[in-house]
């Protein structure tokens, strides 16, 4: 049973590292970076839920974390839509922050 618990924790760390890898390698499009950030947050949520369930503490903090992740996703999609409307695409190399 203990090995199964470690497998869940290892899989959550693998999720976070895969999200970091995609974030580093797939930086050309804003949608890819937003999806990798959401995948990293899902891995962090899974890690925290495994840890909190193993020590037996109430999980109100997880609800607050999910609230912040949902707000982060909504803000990211809002920025994506506004950038696509103003610049025509979501390629990060096609626009500069200094020229806006």
PDB file of N, CA and C in Angstrom:
ATOM      1  N   UNK A   1       0.821  -1.197   0.000  1.00  0.00           N
ATOM      2  CA  UNK A   1       0.000   0.000   0.000  1.00  0.00           C
ATOM      3  C   UNK A   1       0.861   1.255   0.000  1.00  0.00           C
ATOM      4  N   UNK A   2       1.996   1.168   0.679  1.00  0.00           N
ATOM      5  CA  UNK A   2       2.890   2.312   0.741  1.00  0.00           C
ATOM      6  C   UNK A   2       3.518   2.589  -0.620  1.00  0.00           C
ATOM      7  N   UNK A   3       3.794   1.540  -1.372  1.00  0.00           N
ATOM      8  CA  UNK A   3       4.374   1.715  -2.706  1.00  0.00           C
ATOM      9  C   UNK A   3       3.380   2.409  -3.627  1.00  0.00           C
ATOM     10  N   UNK A   4       2.115   2.078  -3.505  1.00  0.00           N
ATOM     11  CA  UNK A   4       1.097   2.726  -4.323  1.00  0.00           C
ATOM     12  C   UNK A   4       1.006   4.218  -4.008  1.00  0.00           C
ATOM     13  N   UNK A   5       1.159   4.580  -2.737  1.00  0.00           N
ATOM     14  CA  UNK A   5       1.151   5.992  -2.356  1.00  0.00           C
ATOM     15  C   UNK A   5       2.314   6.751  -2.956  1.00  0.00           C
ATOM     16  N   UNK A   6       3.481   6.124  -2.965  1.00  0.00           N
ATOM     17  CA  UNK A   6       4.636   6.765  -3.589  1.00  0.00           C
ATOM     18  C   UNK A   6       4.465   6.878  -5.094  1.00  0.00           C
ATOM     19  N   UNK A   7       3.782   5.927  -5.706  1.00  0.00           N
ATOM     20  CA  UNK A   7       3.552   5.991  -7.153  1.00  0.00           C
ATOM     21  C   UNK A   7       2.690   7.198  -7.503  1.00  0.00           C
ATOM     22  N   UNK A   8       1.694   7.509  -6.686  1.00  0.00           N
ATOM     23  CA  UNK A   8       0.867   8.689  -6.940  1.00  0.00           C
ATOM     24  C   UNK A   8       1.683   9.961  -6.801  1.00  0.00           C
ATOM     25  N   UNK A   9       2.551   9.998  -5.792  1.00  0.00           N
ATOM     26  CA  UNK A   9       3.365  11.195  -5.595  1.00  0.00           C
ATOM     27  C   UNK A   9       4.390  11.362  -6.713  1.00  0.00           C
ATOM     28  N   UNK A  10       4.993  10.260  -7.133  1.00  0.00           N
ATOM     29  CA  UNK A  10       5.966  10.331  -8.224  1.00  0.00           C
ATOM     30  C   UNK A  10       5.285  10.755  -9.517  1.00  0.00           C
ATOM     31  N   UNK A  11       4.078  10.249  -9.754  1.00  0.00           N
ATOM     32  CA  UNK A  11       3.368  10.648 -10.975  1.00  0.00           C
ATOM     33  C   UNK A  11       3.012  12.130 -10.947  1.00  0.00           C
ATOM     34  N   UNK A  12       2.709  12.671  -9.783  1.00  0.00           N
ATOM     35  CA  UNK A  12       2.408  14.104  -9.716  1.00  0.00           C
ATOM     36  C   UNK A  12       3.659  14.941  -9.955  1.00  0.00           C
ATOM     37  N   UNK A  13       4.816  14.497  -9.455  1.00  0.00           N
ATOM     38  CA  UNK A  13       6.055  15.217  -9.738  1.00  0.00           C
ATOM     39  C   UNK A  13       6.419  15.126 -11.217  1.00  0.00           C
ATOM     40  N   UNK A  14       6.152  13.986 -11.836  1.00  0.00           N
ATOM     41  CA  UNK A  14       6.398  13.846 -13.272  1.00  0.00           C
ATOM     42  C   UNK A  14       5.503  14.802 -14.050  1.00  0.00           C
ATOM     43  N   UNK A  15       4.266  14.978 -13.596  1.00  0.00           N
ATOM     44  CA  UNK A  15       3.370  15.937 -14.253  1.00  0.00           C
ATOM     45  C   UNK A  15       3.940  17.350 -14.194  1.00  0.00           C
ATOM     46  N   UNK A  16       4.463  17.732 -13.039  1.00  0.00           N
ATOM     47  CA  UNK A  16       5.026  19.077 -12.890  1.00  0.00           C
ATOM     48  C   UNK A  16       6.241  19.244 -13.792  1.00  0.00           C
ATOM     49  N   UNK A  17       7.127  18.250 -13.808  1.00  0.00           N
ATOM     50  CA  UNK A  17       8.332  18.363 -14.627  1.00  0.00           C
ATOM     51  C   UNK A  17       8.020  18.328 -16.114  1.00  0.00           C
ATOM     52  N   UNK A  18       7.013  17.571 -16.524  1.00  0.00           N
ATOM     53  CA  UNK A  18       6.597  17.596 -17.934  1.00  0.00           C
ATOM     54  C   UNK A  18       6.028  18.963 -18.296  1.00  0.00           C
ATOM     55  N   UNK A  19       5.285  19.564 -17.395  1.00  0.00           N
ATOM     56  CA  UNK A  19       4.775  20.910 -17.634  1.00  0.00           C
ATOM     57  C   UNK A  19       5.887  21.933 -17.754  1.00  0.00           C
ATOM     58  N   UNK A  20       6.912  21.813 -16.912  1.00  0.00           N
ATOM     59  CA  UNK A  20       8.061  22.718 -16.995  1.00  0.00           C
ATOM     60  C   UNK A  20       8.799  22.512 -18.311  1.00  0.00           C
ATOM     61  N   UNK A  21       8.955  21.254 -18.726  1.00  0.00           N
ATOM     62  CA  UNK A  21       9.644  20.958 -19.986  1.00  0.00           C
ATOM     63  C   UNK A  21       8.900  21.553 -21.177  1.00  0.00           C
ATOM     64  N   UNK A  22       7.584  21.403 -21.202  1.00  0.00           N
ATOM     65  CA  UNK A  22       6.793  21.974 -22.299  1.00  0.00           C
ATOM     66  C   UNK A  22       6.834  23.496 -22.239  1.00  0.00           C
ATOM     67  N   UNK A  23       6.833  24.058 -21.042  1.00  0.00           N
ATOM     68  CA  UNK A  23       6.909  25.514 -20.894  1.00  0.00           C
ATOM     69  C   UNK A  23       8.230  26.051 -21.438  1.00  0.00           C
ATOM     70  N   UNK A  24       9.315  25.333 -21.189  1.00  0.00           N
ATOM     71  CA  UNK A  24      10.626  25.775 -21.658  1.00  0.00           C
ATOM     72  C   UNK A  24      10.772  25.561 -23.159  1.00  0.00           C
ATOM     73  N   UNK A  25      10.332  24.415 -23.657  1.00  0.00           N
ATOM     74  CA  UNK A  25      10.546  24.086 -25.074  1.00  0.00           C
ATOM     75  C   UNK A  25       9.478  24.656 -25.998  1.00  0.00           C
ATOM     76  N   UNK A  26       8.268  24.849 -25.531  1.00  0.00           N
ATOM     77  CA  UNK A  26       7.191  25.300 -26.402  1.00  0.00           C
ATOM     78  C   UNK A  26       6.772  26.716 -26.143  1.00  0.00           C
ATOM     79  N   UNK A  27       7.717  27.625 -26.188  1.00  0.00           N
ATOM     80  CA  UNK A  27       7.433  29.018 -25.859  1.00  0.00           C
ATOM     81  C   UNK A  27       7.019  29.855 -27.056  1.00  0.00           C
ATOM     82  N   UNK A  28       6.826  29.251 -28.219  1.00  0.00           N
ATOM     83  CA  UNK A  28       6.523  30.041 -29.414  1.00  0.00           C
ATOM     84  C   UNK A  28       5.095  30.575 -29.416  1.00  0.00           C
ATOM     85  N   UNK A  29       4.166  29.806 -28.911  1.00  0.00           N
ATOM     86  CA  UNK A  29       2.763  30.215 -28.908  1.00  0.00           C
ATOM     87  C   UNK A  29       2.289  30.421 -27.472  1.00  0.00           C
ATOM     88  N   UNK A  30       1.485  31.433 -27.295  1.00  0.00           N
ATOM     89  CA  UNK A  30       0.973  31.759 -25.966  1.00  0.00           C
ATOM     90  C   UNK A  30       0.036  30.674 -25.445  1.00  0.00           C
ATOM     91  N   UNK A  31      -0.734  30.054 -26.325  1.00  0.00           N
ATOM     92  CA  UNK A  31      -1.649  29.002 -25.892  1.00  0.00           C
ATOM     93  C   UNK A  31      -0.890  27.801 -25.337  1.00  0.00           C
ATOM     94  N   UNK A  32       0.241  27.452 -25.933  1.00  0.00           N
ATOM     95  CA  UNK A  32       1.053  26.349 -25.407  1.00  0.00           C
ATOM     96  C   UNK A  32       1.586  26.665 -24.021  1.00  0.00           C
ATOM     97  N   UNK A  33       2.020  27.896 -23.808  1.00  0.00           N
ATOM     98  CA  UNK A  33       2.536  28.256 -22.493  1.00  0.00           C
ATOM     99  C   UNK A  33       1.427  28.260 -21.445  1.00  0.00           C
ATOM    100  N   UNK A  34       0.244  28.717 -21.828  1.00  0.00           N
ATOM    101  CA  UNK A  34      -0.875  28.702 -20.879  1.00  0.00           C
ATOM    102  C   UNK A  34      -1.285  27.277 -20.524  1.00  0.00           C
ATOM    103  N   UNK A  35      -1.310  26.396 -21.519  1.00  0.00           N
ATOM    104  CA  UNK A  35      -1.652  24.997 -21.247  1.00  0.00           C
ATOM    105  C   UNK A  35      -0.600  24.322 -20.374  1.00  0.00           C
ATOM    106  N   UNK A  36       0.668  24.631 -20.594  1.00  0.00           N
ATOM    107  CA  UNK A  36       1.705  24.033 -19.754  1.00  0.00           C
ATOM    108  C   UNK A  36       1.632  24.569 -18.327  1.00  0.00           C
ATOM    109  N   UNK A  37       1.282  25.845 -18.166  1.00  0.00           N
ATOM    110  CA  UNK A  37       1.096  26.383 -16.817  1.00  0.00           C
ATOM    111  C   UNK A  37      -0.068  25.705 -16.100  1.00  0.00           C
ATOM    112  N   UNK A  38      -1.159  25.470 -16.817  1.00  0.00           N
ATOM    113  CA  UNK A  38      -2.296  24.778 -16.213  1.00  0.00           C
ATOM    114  C   UNK A  38      -1.937  23.335 -15.856  1.00  0.00           C
ATOM    115  N   UNK A  39      -1.142  22.683 -16.703  1.00  0.00           N
ATOM    116  CA  UNK A  39      -0.721  21.311 -16.417  1.00  0.00           C
ATOM    117  C   UNK A  39       0.197  21.263 -15.203  1.00  0.00           C
ATOM    118  N   UNK A  40       1.071  22.271 -15.053  1.00  0.00           N
ATOM    119  CA  UNK A  40       1.919  22.338 -13.866  1.00  0.00           C
ATOM    120  C   UNK A  40       1.075  22.551 -12.614  1.00  0.00           C
ATOM    121  N   UNK A  41       0.074  23.410 -12.703  1.00  0.00           N
ATOM    122  CA  UNK A  41      -0.776  23.645 -11.546  1.00  0.00           C
ATOM    123  C   UNK A  41      -1.596  22.405 -11.192  1.00  0.00           C
ATOM    124  N   UNK A  42      -1.984  21.631 -12.202  1.00  0.00           N
ATOM    125  CA  UNK A  42      -2.670  20.375 -11.936  1.00  0.00           C
ATOM    126  C   UNK A  42      -1.750  19.401 -11.209  1.00  0.00           C
ATOM    127  N   UNK A  43      -0.486  19.358 -11.604  1.00  0.00           N
ATOM    128  CA  UNK A  43       0.483  18.512 -10.913  1.00  0.00           C
ATOM    129  C   UNK A  43       0.729  18.962  -9.488  1.00  0.00           C
ATOM    130  N   UNK A  44       0.807  20.272  -9.277  1.00  0.00           N
ATOM    131  CA  UNK A  44       0.986  20.801  -7.924  1.00  0.00           C
ATOM    132  C   UNK A  44      -0.242  20.494  -7.074  1.00  0.00           C
ATOM    133  N   UNK A  45      -1.425  20.629  -7.659  1.00  0.00           N
ATOM    134  CA  UNK A  45      -2.647  20.294  -6.936  1.00  0.00           C
ATOM    135  C   UNK A  45      -2.668  18.817  -6.556  1.00  0.00           C
ATOM    136  N   UNK A  46      -2.264  17.966  -7.483  1.00  0.00           N
ATOM    137  CA  UNK A  46      -2.247  16.527  -7.204  1.00  0.00           C
ATOM    138  C   UNK A  46      -1.230  16.207  -6.109  1.00  0.00           C
ATOM    139  N   UNK A  47      -0.076  16.876  -6.135  1.00  0.00           N
ATOM    140  CA  UNK A  47       0.935  16.680  -5.098  1.00  0.00           C
ATOM    141  C   UNK A  47       0.403  17.112  -3.741  1.00  0.00           C
ATOM    142  N   UNK A  48      -0.217  18.280  -3.693  1.00  0.00           N
ATOM    143  CA  UNK A  48      -0.750  18.766  -2.422  1.00  0.00           C
ATOM    144  C   UNK A  48      -1.880  17.889  -1.920  1.00  0.00           C
ATOM    145  N   UNK A  49      -2.733  17.403  -2.812  1.00  0.00           N
ATOM    146  CA  UNK A  49      -3.835  16.554  -2.359  1.00  0.00           C
ATOM    147  C   UNK A  49      -3.323  15.213  -1.851  1.00  0.00           C
ATOM    148  N   UNK A  50      -2.280  14.663  -2.468  1.00  0.00           N
ATOM    149  CA  UNK A  50      -1.685  13.421  -1.954  1.00  0.00           C
ATOM    150  C   UNK A  50      -1.062  13.648  -0.587  1.00  0.00           C
ATOM    151  N   UNK A  51      -0.365  14.770  -0.432  1.00  0.00           N
ATOM    152  CA  UNK A  51       0.282  15.060   0.840  1.00  0.00           C
ATOM    153  C   UNK A  51      -0.740  15.329   1.940  1.00  0.00           C
ATOM    154  N   UNK A  52      -1.755  16.103   1.635  1.00  0.00           N
ATOM    155  CA  UNK A  52      -2.759  16.435   2.647  1.00  0.00           C
ATOM    156  C   UNK A  52      -3.573  15.211   3.037  1.00  0.00           C
ATOM    157  N   UNK A  53      -3.874  14.343   2.076  1.00  0.00           N
ATOM    158  CA  UNK A  53      -4.621  13.132   2.422  1.00  0.00           C
ATOM    159  C   UNK A  53      -3.768  12.153   3.219  1.00  0.00           C
ATOM    160  N   UNK A  54      -2.446  12.190   3.037  1.00  0.00           N
ATOM    161  CA  UNK A  54      -1.594  11.267   3.787  1.00  0.00           C
ATOM    162  C   UNK A  54      -1.428  11.691   5.237  1.00  0.00           C
ATOM    163  N   UNK A  55      -1.471  13.003   5.524  1.00  0.00           N
ATOM    164  CA  UNK A  55      -1.324  13.434   6.912  1.00  0.00           C
ATOM    165  C   UNK A  55      -2.664  13.627   7.603  1.00  0.00           C
ATOM    166  N   UNK A  56      -3.745  13.599   6.851  1.00  0.00           N
ATOM    167  CA  UNK A  56      -5.074  13.643   7.452  1.00  0.00           C
ATOM    168  C   UNK A  56      -5.545  15.016   7.885  1.00  0.00           C
ATOM    169  N   UNK A  57      -5.182  16.045   7.166  1.00  0.00           N
ATOM    170  CA  UNK A  57      -5.587  17.411   7.483  1.00  0.00           C
ATOM    171  C   UNK A  57      -6.764  17.782   6.593  1.00  0.00           C
ATOM    172  N   UNK A  58      -7.591  18.722   7.049  1.00  0.00           N
ATOM    173  CA  UNK A  58      -8.715  19.172   6.227  1.00  0.00           C
ATOM    174  C   UNK A  58      -8.206  19.857   4.963  1.00  0.00           C
ATOM    175  N   UNK A  59      -8.988  19.798   3.929  1.00  0.00           N
ATOM    176  CA  UNK A  59      -8.508  20.231   2.615  1.00  0.00           C
ATOM    177  C   UNK A  59      -9.127  21.553   2.156  1.00  0.00           C
ATOM    178  N   UNK A  60      -9.314  22.502   3.058  1.00  0.00           N
ATOM    179  CA  UNK A  60      -9.828  23.810   2.661  1.00  0.00           C
ATOM    180  C   UNK A  60      -8.806  24.574   1.829  1.00  0.00           C
ATOM    181  N   UNK A  61      -7.530  24.339   2.107  1.00  0.00           N
ATOM    182  CA  UNK A  61      -6.486  25.015   1.337  1.00  0.00           C
ATOM    183  C   UNK A  61      -6.524  24.589  -0.125  1.00  0.00           C
ATOM    184  N   UNK A  62      -6.890  23.342  -0.392  1.00  0.00           N
ATOM    185  CA  UNK A  62      -6.980  22.865  -1.772  1.00  0.00           C
ATOM    186  C   UNK A  62      -8.071  23.597  -2.545  1.00  0.00           C
ATOM    187  N   UNK A  63      -9.180  23.889  -1.892  1.00  0.00           N
ATOM    188  CA  UNK A  63     -10.238  24.652  -2.552  1.00  0.00           C
ATOM    189  C   UNK A  63      -9.780  26.068  -2.875  1.00  0.00           C
ATOM    190  N   UNK A  64      -9.045  26.670  -1.958  1.00  0.00           N
ATOM    191  CA  UNK A  64      -8.502  28.004  -2.208  1.00  0.00           C
ATOM    192  C   UNK A  64      -7.491  27.967  -3.352  1.00  0.00           C
ATOM    193  N   UNK A  65      -6.666  26.927  -3.389  1.00  0.00           N
ATOM    194  CA  UNK A  65      -5.693  26.780  -4.474  1.00  0.00           C
ATOM    195  C   UNK A  65      -6.398  26.597  -5.815  1.00  0.00           C
ATOM    196  N   UNK A  66      -7.453  25.791  -5.851  1.00  0.00           N
ATOM    197  CA  UNK A  66      -8.212  25.618  -7.089  1.00  0.00           C
ATOM    198  C   UNK A  66      -8.872  26.924  -7.525  1.00  0.00           C
ATOM    199  N   UNK A  67      -9.314  27.715  -6.577  1.00  0.00           N
ATOM    200  CA  UNK A  67      -9.876  29.026  -6.898  1.00  0.00           C
ATOM    201  C   UNK A  67      -8.837  29.914  -7.567  1.00  0.00           C
ATOM    202  N   UNK A  68      -7.626  29.942  -7.029  1.00  0.00           N
ATOM    203  CA  UNK A  68      -6.568  30.753  -7.622  1.00  0.00           C
ATOM    204  C   UNK A  68      -6.165  30.236  -8.999  1.00  0.00           C
ATOM    205  N   UNK A  69      -6.132  28.916  -9.173  1.00  0.00           N
ATOM    206  CA  UNK A  69      -5.781  28.339 -10.474  1.00  0.00           C
ATOM    207  C   UNK A  69      -6.851  28.672 -11.509  1.00  0.00           C
ATOM    208  N   UNK A  70      -8.105  28.640 -11.109  1.00  0.00           N
ATOM    209  CA  UNK A  70      -9.183  28.985 -12.044  1.00  0.00           C
ATOM    210  C   UNK A  70      -9.109  30.461 -12.433  1.00  0.00           C
ATOM    211  N   UNK A  71      -8.803  31.321 -11.477  1.00  0.00           N
ATOM    212  CA  UNK A  71      -8.650  32.748 -11.798  1.00  0.00           C
ATOM    213  C   UNK A  71      -7.454  32.975 -12.711  1.00  0.00           C
ATOM    214  N   UNK A  72      -6.375  32.242 -12.483  1.00  0.00           N
ATOM    215  CA  UNK A  72      -5.196  32.355 -13.345  1.00  0.00           C
ATOM    216  C   UNK A  72      -5.518  31.914 -14.764  1.00  0.00           C
ATOM    217  N   UNK A  73      -6.277  30.845 -14.898  1.00  0.00           N
ATOM    218  CA  UNK A  73      -6.669  30.375 -16.226  1.00  0.00           C
ATOM    219  C   UNK A  73      -7.576  31.357 -16.937  1.00  0.00           C
ATOM    220  N   UNK A  74      -8.499  31.952 -16.200  1.00  0.00           N
ATOM    221  CA  UNK A  74      -9.403  32.935 -16.810  1.00  0.00           C
ATOM    222  C   UNK A  74      -8.647  34.183 -17.251  1.00  0.00           C
ATOM    223  N   UNK A  75      -7.711  34.649 -16.431  1.00  0.00           N
ATOM    224  CA  UNK A  75      -6.910  35.812 -16.823  1.00  0.00           C
ATOM    225  C   UNK A  75      -6.023  35.499 -18.022  1.00  0.00           C
ATOM    226  N   UNK A  76      -5.465  34.297 -18.059  1.00  0.00           N
ATOM    227  CA  UNK A  76      -4.641  33.906 -19.195  1.00  0.00           C
ATOM    228  C   UNK A  76      -5.429  33.841 -20.480  1.00  0.00           C
ATOM    229  N   UNK A  77      -6.626  33.282 -20.420  1.00  0.00           N
ATOM    230  CA  UNK A  77      -7.456  33.225 -21.628  1.00  0.00           C
ATOM    231  C   UNK A  77      -7.923  34.610 -22.060  1.00  0.00           C
ATOM    232  N   UNK A  78      -8.176  35.485 -21.101  1.00  0.00           N
ATOM    233  CA  UNK A  78      -8.544  36.861 -21.435  1.00  0.00           C
ATOM    234  C   UNK A  78      -7.404  37.573 -22.149  1.00  0.00           C
ATOM    235  N   UNK A  79      -6.191  37.396 -21.644  1.00  0.00           N
ATOM    236  CA  UNK A  79      -5.035  37.981 -22.318  1.00  0.00           C
ATOM    237  C   UNK A  79      -4.828  37.380 -23.697  1.00  0.00           C
ATOM    238  N   UNK A  80      -5.050  36.082 -23.828  1.00  0.00           N
ATOM    239  CA  UNK A  80      -4.903  35.426 -25.124  1.00  0.00           C
ATOM    240  C   UNK A  80      -5.885  35.986 -26.141  1.00  0.00           C
ATOM    241  N   UNK A  81      -7.136  36.147 -25.742  1.00  0.00           N
ATOM    242  CA  UNK A  81      -8.149  36.682 -26.657  1.00  0.00           C
ATOM    243  C   UNK A  81      -7.826  38.119 -27.041  1.00  0.00           C
ATOM    244  N   UNK A  82      -7.400  38.926 -26.075  1.00  0.00           N
ATOM    245  CA  UNK A  82      -7.087  40.324 -26.402  1.00  0.00           C
ATOM    246  C   UNK A  82      -5.851  40.429 -27.292  1.00  0.00           C
ATOM    247  N   UNK A  83      -4.868  39.571 -27.092  1.00  0.00           N
ATOM    248  CA  UNK A  83      -3.679  39.595 -27.946  1.00  0.00           C
ATOM    249  C   UNK A  83      -4.014  39.130 -29.352  1.00  0.00           C
ATOM    250  N   UNK A  84      -4.843  38.100 -29.473  1.00  0.00           N
ATOM    251  CA  UNK A  84      -5.228  37.621 -30.803  1.00  0.00           C
ATOM    252  C   UNK A  84      -6.049  38.679 -31.532  1.00  0.00           C
ATOM    253  N   UNK A  85      -6.891  39.405 -30.813  1.00  0.00           N
ATOM    254  CA  UNK A  85      -7.688  40.461 -31.461  1.00  0.00           C
ATOM    255  C   UNK A  85      -6.830  41.627 -31.922  1.00  0.00           C
ATOM    256  N   UNK A  86      -5.814  41.984 -31.148  1.00  0.00           N
ATOM    257  CA  UNK A  86      -5.005  43.144 -31.526  1.00  0.00           C
ATOM    258  C   UNK A  86      -3.888  42.799 -32.505  1.00  0.00           C
ATOM    259  N   UNK A  87      -3.280  41.617 -32.367  1.00  0.00           N
ATOM    260  CA  UNK A  87      -2.126  41.271 -33.190  1.00  0.00           C
ATOM    261  C   UNK A  87      -2.437  40.247 -34.277  1.00  0.00           C
ATOM    262  N   UNK A  88      -3.539  39.553 -34.187  1.00  0.00           N
ATOM    263  CA  UNK A  88      -3.917  38.603 -35.225  1.00  0.00           C
ATOM    264  C   UNK A  88      -3.456  37.185 -35.008  1.00  0.00           C
ATOM    265  N   UNK A  89      -2.530  36.933 -34.092  1.00  0.00           N
ATOM    266  CA  UNK A  89      -2.078  35.573 -33.790  1.00  0.00           C
ATOM    267  C   UNK A  89      -1.563  35.523 -32.357  1.00  0.00           C
ATOM    268  N   UNK A  90      -1.161  34.318 -31.929  1.00  0.00           N
ATOM    269  CA  UNK A  90      -0.667  34.171 -30.562  1.00  0.00           C
ATOM    270  C   UNK A  90       0.816  33.829 -30.523  1.00  0.00           C
ATOM    271  N   UNK A  91       1.527  34.050 -31.620  1.00  0.00           N
ATOM    272  CA  UNK A  91       2.968  33.808 -31.640  1.00  0.00           C
ATOM    273  C   UNK A  91       3.666  34.870 -30.797  1.00  0.00           C
ATOM    274  N   UNK A  92       4.472  34.421 -29.861  1.00  0.00           N
ATOM    275  CA  UNK A  92       5.120  35.371 -28.964  1.00  0.00           C
ATOM    276  C   UNK A  92       6.221  36.163 -29.646  1.00  0.00           C
ATOM    277  N   UNK A  93       6.775  35.662 -30.722  1.00  0.00           N
ATOM    278  CA  UNK A  93       7.842  36.374 -31.417  1.00  0.00           C
ATOM    279  C   UNK A  93       7.303  37.466 -32.334  1.00  0.00           C
ATOM    280  N   UNK A  94       5.998  37.499 -32.584  1.00  0.00           N
ATOM    281  CA  UNK A  94       5.455  38.444 -33.561  1.00  0.00           C
ATOM    282  C   UNK A  94       5.152  39.821 -32.977  1.00  0.00           C
ATOM    283  N   UNK A  95       5.220  39.965 -31.686  1.00  0.00           N
ATOM    284  CA  UNK A  95       4.965  41.280 -31.102  1.00  0.00           C
ATOM    285  C   UNK A  95       5.958  41.544 -29.985  1.00  0.00           C
ATOM    286  N   UNK A  96       6.156  42.805 -29.718  1.00  0.00           N
ATOM    287  CA  UNK A  96       7.075  43.228 -28.681  1.00  0.00           C
ATOM    288  C   UNK A  96       6.298  44.021 -27.644  1.00  0.00           C
ATOM    289  N   UNK A  97       6.685  43.868 -26.404  1.00  0.00           N
ATOM    290  CA  UNK A  97       6.019  44.590 -25.324  1.00  0.00           C
ATOM    291  C   UNK A  97       6.340  46.080 -25.419  1.00  0.00           C
ATOM    292  N   UNK A  98       7.510  46.414 -25.915  1.00  0.00           N
ATOM    293  CA  UNK A  98       7.907  47.819 -25.996  1.00  0.00           C
ATOM    294  C   UNK A  98       7.129  48.581 -27.057  1.00  0.00           C
ATOM    295  N   UNK A  99       6.661  47.882 -28.097  1.00  0.00           N
ATOM    296  CA  UNK A  99       5.943  48.578 -29.158  1.00  0.00           C
ATOM    297  C   UNK A  99       4.456  48.729 -28.878  1.00  0.00           C
ATOM    298  N   UNK A 100       3.945  48.108 -27.853  1.00  0.00           N
ATOM    299  CA  UNK A 100       2.507  48.177 -27.571  1.00  0.00           C
ATOM    300  C   UNK A 100       2.140  49.461 -26.900  1.00  0.00           C
TER     301      UNK A 100
END
